[in-house]
PDB file of C-alpha atoms in Angstrom:
ATOM      1  CA  UNK A  14     235.104-180.028 -68.674  1.00 62.00           C
ATOM      2  CA  UNK A  15     237.145-177.896 -66.270  1.00 75.00           C
ATOM      3  CA  UNK A  16     240.355-179.298 -67.755  1.00 83.00           C
ATOM      4  CA  UNK A  17     239.247-178.210 -71.231  1.00 81.00           C
ATOM      5  CA  UNK A  18     238.645-174.644 -70.051  1.00 73.00           C
ATOM      6  CA  UNK A  19     242.015-174.597 -68.271  1.00 85.00           C
ATOM      7  CA  UNK A  20     243.773-175.612 -71.496  1.00 86.00           C
ATOM      8  CA  UNK A  21     241.843-172.975 -73.460  1.00 82.00           C
ATOM      9  CA  UNK A  22     242.779-170.347 -70.845  1.00 82.00           C
ATOM     10  CA  UNK A  23     246.468-171.185 -71.181  1.00 86.00           C
ATOM     11  CA  UNK A  24     246.167-170.878 -74.954  1.00 87.00           C
ATOM     12  CA  UNK A  25     244.418-167.512 -74.784  1.00 82.00           C
ATOM     13  CA  UNK A  26     246.930-166.282 -72.198  1.00 83.00           C
ATOM     14  CA  UNK A  27     249.838-167.285 -74.450  1.00 86.00           C
ATOM     15  CA  UNK A  28     248.329-165.404 -77.398  1.00 83.00           C
ATOM     16  CA  UNK A  29     247.791-162.284 -75.269  1.00 78.00           C
ATOM     17  CA  UNK A  30     251.402-162.379 -74.071  1.00 80.00           C
ATOM     18  CA  UNK A  31     252.680-162.666 -77.645  1.00 82.00           C
ATOM     19  CA  UNK A  32     250.767-159.618 -78.860  1.00 77.00           C
ATOM     20  CA  UNK A  33     252.737-156.401 -79.281  1.00 76.00           C
ATOM     21  CA  UNK A  34     252.163-153.417 -76.996  1.00 75.00           C
ATOM     22  CA  UNK A  35     250.783-151.406 -79.906  1.00 79.00           C
ATOM     23  CA  UNK A  36     247.807-153.742 -80.123  1.00 78.00           C
ATOM     24  CA  UNK A  37     246.686-152.889 -76.587  1.00 79.00           C
ATOM     25  CA  UNK A  38     247.405-149.218 -77.182  1.00 80.00           C
ATOM     26  CA  UNK A  39     245.278-149.136 -80.343  1.00 82.00           C
ATOM     27  CA  UNK A  40     242.301-151.123 -79.109  1.00 84.00           C
ATOM     28  CA  UNK A  41     242.089-150.081 -75.437  1.00 88.00           C
ATOM     29  CA  UNK A  42     239.136-147.731 -75.978  1.00 90.00           C
ATOM     30  CA  UNK A  43     237.339-150.237 -78.204  1.00 91.00           C
ATOM     31  CA  UNK A  44     237.766-153.024 -75.648  1.00 91.00           C
ATOM     32  CA  UNK A  45     236.465-150.737 -72.891  1.00 93.00           C
ATOM     33  CA  UNK A  46     233.384-149.683 -74.874  1.00 93.00           C
ATOM     34  CA  UNK A  47     232.609-153.307 -75.785  1.00 93.00           C
ATOM     35  CA  UNK A  48     232.862-154.344 -72.133  1.00 92.00           C
ATOM     36  CA  UNK A  49     230.579-151.484 -71.057  1.00 93.00           C
ATOM     37  CA  UNK A  50     228.017-152.582 -73.641  1.00 94.00           C
ATOM     38  CA  UNK A  51     228.263-156.157 -72.375  1.00 91.00           C
ATOM     39  CA  UNK A  52     227.719-154.949 -68.813  1.00 91.00           C
ATOM     40  CA  UNK A  53     224.629-153.007 -69.898  1.00 91.00           C
ATOM     41  CA  UNK A  54     223.296-156.052 -71.747  1.00 89.00           C
ATOM     42  CA  UNK A  55     223.954-158.146 -68.647  1.00 88.00           C
ATOM     43  CA  UNK A  56     221.977-155.724 -66.476  1.00 86.00           C
ATOM     44  CA  UNK A  57     219.039-155.804 -68.886  1.00 86.00           C
ATOM     45  CA  UNK A  58     218.874-159.422 -69.995  1.00 82.00           C
ATOM     46  CA  UNK A  59     220.836-161.684 -67.621  1.00 77.00           C
ATOM     47  CA  UNK A  60     218.837-164.157 -65.573  1.00 75.00           C
ATOM     48  CA  UNK A  61     219.208-164.245 -61.800  1.00 74.00           C
ATOM     49  CA  UNK A  62     221.505-166.922 -60.395  1.00 71.00           C
ATOM     50  CA  UNK A  63     221.884-167.179 -56.594  1.00 71.00           C
ATOM     51  CA  UNK A  64     220.727-163.586 -56.130  1.00 71.00           C
ATOM     52  CA  UNK A  65     223.079-162.191 -58.787  1.00 74.00           C
ATOM     53  CA  UNK A  66     222.379-161.096 -62.365  1.00 77.00           C
ATOM     54  CA  UNK A  67     225.950-161.244 -63.647  1.00 78.00           C
ATOM     55  CA  UNK A  68     225.952-164.203 -66.053  1.00 80.00           C
ATOM     56  CA  UNK A  69     225.087-164.069 -69.748  1.00 78.00           C
ATOM     57  CA  UNK A  70     223.932-167.376 -71.220  1.00 77.00           C
ATOM     58  CA  UNK A  71     225.414-167.643 -74.724  1.00 74.00           C
ATOM     59  CA  UNK A  72     224.068-171.095 -75.474  1.00 69.00           C
ATOM     60  CA  UNK A  73     225.766-174.480 -75.937  1.00 68.00           C
ATOM     61  CA  UNK A  74     226.439-174.525 -72.194  1.00 69.00           C
ATOM     62  CA  UNK A  75     228.645-171.422 -72.376  1.00 73.00           C
ATOM     63  CA  UNK A  76     228.136-168.624 -69.832  1.00 77.00           C
ATOM     64  CA  UNK A  77     229.959-165.290 -69.737  1.00 79.00           C
ATOM     65  CA  UNK A  78     230.553-163.049 -66.729  1.00 82.00           C
ATOM     66  CA  UNK A  79     231.347-159.674 -68.266  1.00 85.00           C
ATOM     67  CA  UNK A  80     232.346-158.185 -64.903  1.00 86.00           C
ATOM     68  CA  UNK A  81     235.577-160.202 -64.864  1.00 86.00           C
ATOM     69  CA  UNK A  82     236.629-159.052 -68.338  1.00 88.00           C
ATOM     70  CA  UNK A  83     235.660-155.470 -67.486  1.00 90.00           C
ATOM     71  CA  UNK A  84     238.448-155.380 -64.875  1.00 90.00           C
ATOM     72  CA  UNK A  85     241.005-155.998 -67.613  1.00 89.00           C
ATOM     73  CA  UNK A  86     239.349-153.412 -69.873  1.00 92.00           C
ATOM     74  CA  UNK A  87     239.341-150.794 -67.104  1.00 93.00           C
ATOM     75  CA  UNK A  88     243.022-151.345 -66.323  1.00 91.00           C
ATOM     76  CA  UNK A  89     243.808-151.116 -70.033  1.00 91.00           C
ATOM     77  CA  UNK A  90     241.972-147.846 -70.641  1.00 92.00           C
ATOM     78  CA  UNK A  91     243.393-146.255 -67.491  1.00 92.00           C
ATOM     79  CA  UNK A  92     246.916-147.115 -68.639  1.00 89.00           C
ATOM     80  CA  UNK A  93     246.142-145.631 -72.050  1.00 91.00           C
ATOM     81  CA  UNK A  94     244.560-142.465 -70.662  1.00 91.00           C
ATOM     82  CA  UNK A  95     247.227-141.822 -68.034  1.00 89.00           C
ATOM     83  CA  UNK A  96     250.023-142.257 -70.585  1.00 87.00           C
ATOM     84  CA  UNK A  97     248.749-139.351 -72.688  1.00 87.00           C
ATOM     85  CA  UNK A  98     250.632-136.059 -72.572  1.00 86.00           C
ATOM     86  CA  UNK A  99     247.433-134.185 -71.702  1.00 85.00           C
ATOM     87  CA  UNK A 100     246.989-136.180 -68.487  1.00 87.00           C
ATOM     88  CA  UNK A 101     248.005-134.392 -65.300  1.00 87.00           C
ATOM     89  CA  UNK A 102     247.136-135.930 -61.938  1.00 84.00           C
ATOM     90  CA  UNK A 103     247.241-132.460 -60.363  1.00 83.00           C
ATOM     91  CA  UNK A 104     244.385-131.227 -62.570  1.00 86.00           C
ATOM     92  CA  UNK A 105     240.855-131.942 -61.400  1.00 83.00           C
ATOM     93  CA  UNK A 106     239.667-132.597 -64.953  1.00 88.00           C
ATOM     94  CA  UNK A 107     242.161-135.430 -65.406  1.00 88.00           C
ATOM     95  CA  UNK A 108     241.355-136.915 -61.996  1.00 87.00           C
ATOM     96  CA  UNK A 109     237.589-136.764 -62.558  1.00 89.00           C
ATOM     97  CA  UNK A 110     237.855-138.444 -65.966  1.00 91.00           C
ATOM     98  CA  UNK A 111     239.996-141.229 -64.493  1.00 90.00           C
ATOM     99  CA  UNK A 112     237.523-141.702 -61.632  1.00 89.00           C
ATOM    100  CA  UNK A 113     234.614-141.776 -64.109  1.00 91.00           C
ATOM    101  CA  UNK A 114     236.344-144.521 -66.111  1.00 93.00           C
ATOM    102  CA  UNK A 115     236.507-146.574 -62.901  1.00 91.00           C
ATOM    103  CA  UNK A 116     233.035-145.809 -61.554  1.00 89.00           C
ATOM    104  CA  UNK A 117     231.116-146.503 -64.786  1.00 92.00           C
ATOM    105  CA  UNK A 118     231.745-150.276 -64.901  1.00 91.00           C
ATOM    106  CA  UNK A 119     231.634-150.400 -61.109  1.00 89.00           C
ATOM    107  CA  UNK A 120     228.098-148.978 -60.970  1.00 87.00           C
ATOM    108  CA  UNK A 121     226.927-151.335 -63.717  1.00 89.00           C
ATOM    109  CA  UNK A 122     228.328-154.295 -61.773  1.00 88.00           C
ATOM    110  CA  UNK A 123     226.576-153.147 -58.593  1.00 85.00           C
ATOM    111  CA  UNK A 124     223.337-153.042 -60.593  1.00 84.00           C
ATOM    112  CA  UNK A 125     223.948-156.739 -61.300  1.00 85.00           C
ATOM    113  CA  UNK A 126     224.004-157.344 -57.511  1.00 80.00           C
ATOM    114  CA  UNK A 127     227.630-158.450 -57.786  1.00 80.00           C
ATOM    115  CA  UNK A 128     229.041-156.233 -55.040  1.00 77.00           C
ATOM    116  CA  UNK A 129     232.086-158.429 -54.440  1.00 77.00           C
ATOM    117  CA  UNK A 130     233.424-157.813 -57.944  1.00 81.00           C
ATOM    118  CA  UNK A 131     232.542-154.121 -57.709  1.00 80.00           C
ATOM    119  CA  UNK A 132     234.619-153.607 -54.568  1.00 80.00           C
ATOM    120  CA  UNK A 133     237.708-154.840 -56.428  1.00 85.00           C
ATOM    121  CA  UNK A 134     237.577-151.666 -58.527  1.00 86.00           C
ATOM    122  CA  UNK A 135     238.562-149.570 -55.520  1.00 83.00           C
ATOM    123  CA  UNK A 136     242.079-150.983 -55.975  1.00 85.00           C
ATOM    124  CA  UNK A 137     242.403-148.649 -58.975  1.00 88.00           C
ATOM    125  CA  UNK A 138     242.170-145.688 -56.601  1.00 86.00           C
ATOM    126  CA  UNK A 139     245.361-146.897 -54.904  1.00 84.00           C
ATOM    127  CA  UNK A 140     247.083-146.607 -58.264  1.00 84.00           C
ATOM    128  CA  UNK A 141     245.786-143.050 -58.727  1.00 85.00           C
ATOM    129  CA  UNK A 142     246.919-142.168 -55.199  1.00 84.00           C
ATOM    130  CA  UNK A 143     250.387-143.525 -55.952  1.00 83.00           C
ATOM    131  CA  UNK A 144     250.522-141.271 -59.015  1.00 82.00           C
ATOM    132  CA  UNK A 145     249.727-138.205 -56.906  1.00 82.00           C
ATOM    133  CA  UNK A 146     245.955-138.067 -56.466  1.00 82.00           C
ATOM    134  CA  UNK A 147     244.947-136.081 -53.335  1.00 79.00           C
ATOM    135  CA  UNK A 148     244.666-138.279 -50.272  1.00 78.00           C
ATOM    136  CA  UNK A 149     241.235-136.820 -49.470  1.00 77.00           C
ATOM    137  CA  UNK A 150     239.771-138.591 -52.494  1.00 78.00           C
ATOM    138  CA  UNK A 151     241.290-141.922 -51.458  1.00 79.00           C
ATOM    139  CA  UNK A 152     240.030-141.429 -47.901  1.00 80.00           C
ATOM    140  CA  UNK A 153     236.556-140.624 -49.221  1.00 80.00           C
ATOM    141  CA  UNK A 154     236.623-143.779 -51.330  1.00 78.00           C
ATOM    142  CA  UNK A 155     237.604-145.944 -48.354  1.00 80.00           C
ATOM    143  CA  UNK A 156     234.838-144.357 -46.289  1.00 81.00           C
ATOM    144  CA  UNK A 157     232.337-144.977 -49.081  1.00 79.00           C
ATOM    145  CA  UNK A 158     233.237-148.681 -49.087  1.00 77.00           C
ATOM    146  CA  UNK A 159     232.798-148.888 -45.317  1.00 81.00           C
ATOM    147  CA  UNK A 160     229.474-147.047 -45.486  1.00 78.00           C
ATOM    148  CA  UNK A 161     228.222-149.324 -48.238  1.00 76.00           C
ATOM    149  CA  UNK A 162     229.232-152.561 -46.513  1.00 76.00           C
ATOM    150  CA  UNK A 163     227.901-151.573 -43.081  1.00 80.00           C
ATOM    151  CA  UNK A 164     224.724-150.017 -44.467  1.00 77.00           C
ATOM    152  CA  UNK A 165     223.990-153.135 -46.500  1.00 75.00           C
ATOM    153  CA  UNK A 166     224.904-155.599 -43.754  1.00 76.00           C
ATOM    154  CA  UNK A 167     222.894-153.941 -40.975  1.00 76.00           C
ATOM    155  CA  UNK A 168     220.205-152.253 -43.055  1.00 72.00           C
ATOM    156  CA  UNK A 169     217.500-154.614 -41.802  1.00 76.00           C
ATOM    157  CA  UNK A 170     218.553-154.546 -38.133  1.00 72.00           C
ATOM    158  CA  UNK A 171     216.736-151.988 -35.973  1.00 75.00           C
ATOM    159  CA  UNK A 172     217.785-150.353 -32.714  1.00 69.00           C
ATOM    160  CA  UNK A 173     215.743-151.433 -29.681  1.00 67.00           C
ATOM    161  CA  UNK A 174     213.022-152.750 -31.975  1.00 65.00           C
ATOM    162  CA  UNK A 175     212.357-149.189 -33.137  1.00 66.00           C
ATOM    163  CA  UNK A 176     212.252-147.602 -36.584  1.00 68.00           C
ATOM    164  CA  UNK A 177     215.915-146.578 -36.762  1.00 69.00           C
ATOM    165  CA  UNK A 178     218.118-148.920 -38.755  1.00 75.00           C
ATOM    166  CA  UNK A 179     221.447-149.836 -37.186  1.00 76.00           C
ATOM    167  CA  UNK A 180     223.034-149.506 -40.620  1.00 77.00           C
ATOM    168  CA  UNK A 181     221.683-145.988 -41.155  1.00 79.00           C
ATOM    169  CA  UNK A 182     222.698-144.892 -37.658  1.00 78.00           C
ATOM    170  CA  UNK A 183     226.207-146.322 -38.042  1.00 81.00           C
ATOM    171  CA  UNK A 184     226.703-144.729 -41.465  1.00 81.00           C
ATOM    172  CA  UNK A 185     225.483-141.348 -40.187  1.00 81.00           C
ATOM    173  CA  UNK A 186     227.811-141.504 -37.177  1.00 81.00           C
ATOM    174  CA  UNK A 187     230.793-142.540 -39.313  1.00 83.00           C
ATOM    175  CA  UNK A 188     230.045-139.774 -41.817  1.00 82.00           C
ATOM    176  CA  UNK A 189     230.035-137.120 -39.101  1.00 82.00           C
ATOM    177  CA  UNK A 190     233.242-138.486 -37.577  1.00 82.00           C
ATOM    178  CA  UNK A 191     235.096-138.726 -40.908  1.00 82.00           C
ATOM    179  CA  UNK A 192     233.959-135.205 -41.862  1.00 81.00           C
ATOM    180  CA  UNK A 193     235.269-133.873 -38.569  1.00 82.00           C
ATOM    181  CA  UNK A 194     238.588-135.689 -38.964  1.00 81.00           C
ATOM    182  CA  UNK A 195     239.094-134.368 -42.506  1.00 80.00           C
ATOM    183  CA  UNK A 196     238.287-130.848 -41.322  1.00 82.00           C
ATOM    184  CA  UNK A 197     240.851-131.179 -38.528  1.00 81.00           C
ATOM    185  CA  UNK A 198     243.544-132.598 -40.819  1.00 78.00           C
ATOM    186  CA  UNK A 199     243.179-130.135 -43.699  1.00 77.00           C
ATOM    187  CA  UNK A 200     242.321-126.959 -41.763  1.00 77.00           C
ATOM    188  CA  UNK A 201     244.751-127.741 -38.910  1.00 78.00           C
ATOM    189  CA  UNK A 202     242.154-126.487 -36.436  1.00 79.00           C
ATOM    190  CA  UNK A 203     240.434-128.402 -33.658  1.00 80.00           C
ATOM    191  CA  UNK A 204     237.480-126.031 -33.239  1.00 82.00           C
ATOM    192  CA  UNK A 205     235.612-127.122 -36.415  1.00 79.00           C
ATOM    193  CA  UNK A 206     236.190-130.760 -35.435  1.00 80.00           C
ATOM    194  CA  UNK A 207     234.714-130.227 -31.981  1.00 81.00           C
ATOM    195  CA  UNK A 208     231.765-128.317 -33.451  1.00 83.00           C
ATOM    196  CA  UNK A 209     230.926-130.933 -36.079  1.00 81.00           C
ATOM    197  CA  UNK A 210     231.388-133.984 -33.877  1.00 81.00           C
ATOM    198  CA  UNK A 211     230.283-132.507 -30.548  1.00 84.00           C
ATOM    199  CA  UNK A 212     227.143-130.701 -31.700  1.00 84.00           C
ATOM    200  CA  UNK A 213     225.934-133.591 -33.818  1.00 81.00           C
ATOM    201  CA  UNK A 214     226.709-136.111 -31.084  1.00 82.00           C
ATOM    202  CA  UNK A 215     224.593-134.132 -28.614  1.00 85.00           C
ATOM    203  CA  UNK A 216     221.818-133.884 -31.212  1.00 82.00           C
ATOM    204  CA  UNK A 217     221.932-137.658 -31.711  1.00 78.00           C
ATOM    205  CA  UNK A 218     221.698-138.267 -27.964  1.00 81.00           C
ATOM    206  CA  UNK A 219     218.714-135.931 -27.616  1.00 82.00           C
ATOM    207  CA  UNK A 220     216.978-137.519 -30.588  1.00 78.00           C
ATOM    208  CA  UNK A 221     217.633-141.006 -29.244  1.00 74.00           C
ATOM    209  CA  UNK A 222     216.253-140.048 -25.816  1.00 76.00           C
ATOM    210  CA  UNK A 223     213.073-138.570 -27.311  1.00 75.00           C
ATOM    211  CA  UNK A 224     212.637-141.574 -29.610  1.00 70.00           C
ATOM    212  CA  UNK A 225     213.164-144.043 -26.766  1.00 69.00           C
ATOM    213  CA  UNK A 226     211.019-142.265 -24.163  1.00 70.00           C
ATOM    214  CA  UNK A 227     208.304-140.440 -26.073  1.00 68.00           C
ATOM    215  CA  UNK A 228     207.786-140.462 -29.853  1.00 66.00           C
ATOM    216  CA  UNK A 229     209.678-142.808 -32.228  1.00 63.00           C
ATOM    217  CA  UNK A 230     211.996-140.763 -34.445  1.00 62.00           C
ATOM    218  CA  UNK A 231     214.125-142.107 -37.243  1.00 58.00           C
TER     219      UNK A 231
END
């Protein structure tokens, strides 16, 4: 059975390679919209398999994972959009539209509990950064990935058997630190960094002491 699908894949790949560039240029938006609709259908109607709702059962033993095809559709529409004369990476409107094209399928895939496939979409931000997107956006995206992974991994682990989640505490601390670093880098001043990090660090210590000694505080 696997051999049959491998042969079919080679055949489909050969056909795709033989198609002219104009075909992809003409149908990029249509392919993207179809994939988004498939992702929505998957969220609504797919059955849960090993904790994930990412497979559509088409019958006759055929299953479809729309998230994998959505990667191709997203790359296609980004190439189409960024090749237009109206696109300018230095304009916020162009950047926000490009980010929205990436985040839309990504959010739908996360709703399917398929976080591994969703994280792959952050690779598109590297492409935007290479084209001139501000580094602050890329840094924010990397931080968001770290927050998500740590918050999810340690969300059910609590500090000293209290009510404060290790994941929440770690994400809060990393957020304060990254905010201070960005302030230092872009304002070229150390004072705001010391204020943001120092004041909040002292507040965290005081809160932790009160929670540990007197009244539990999250």
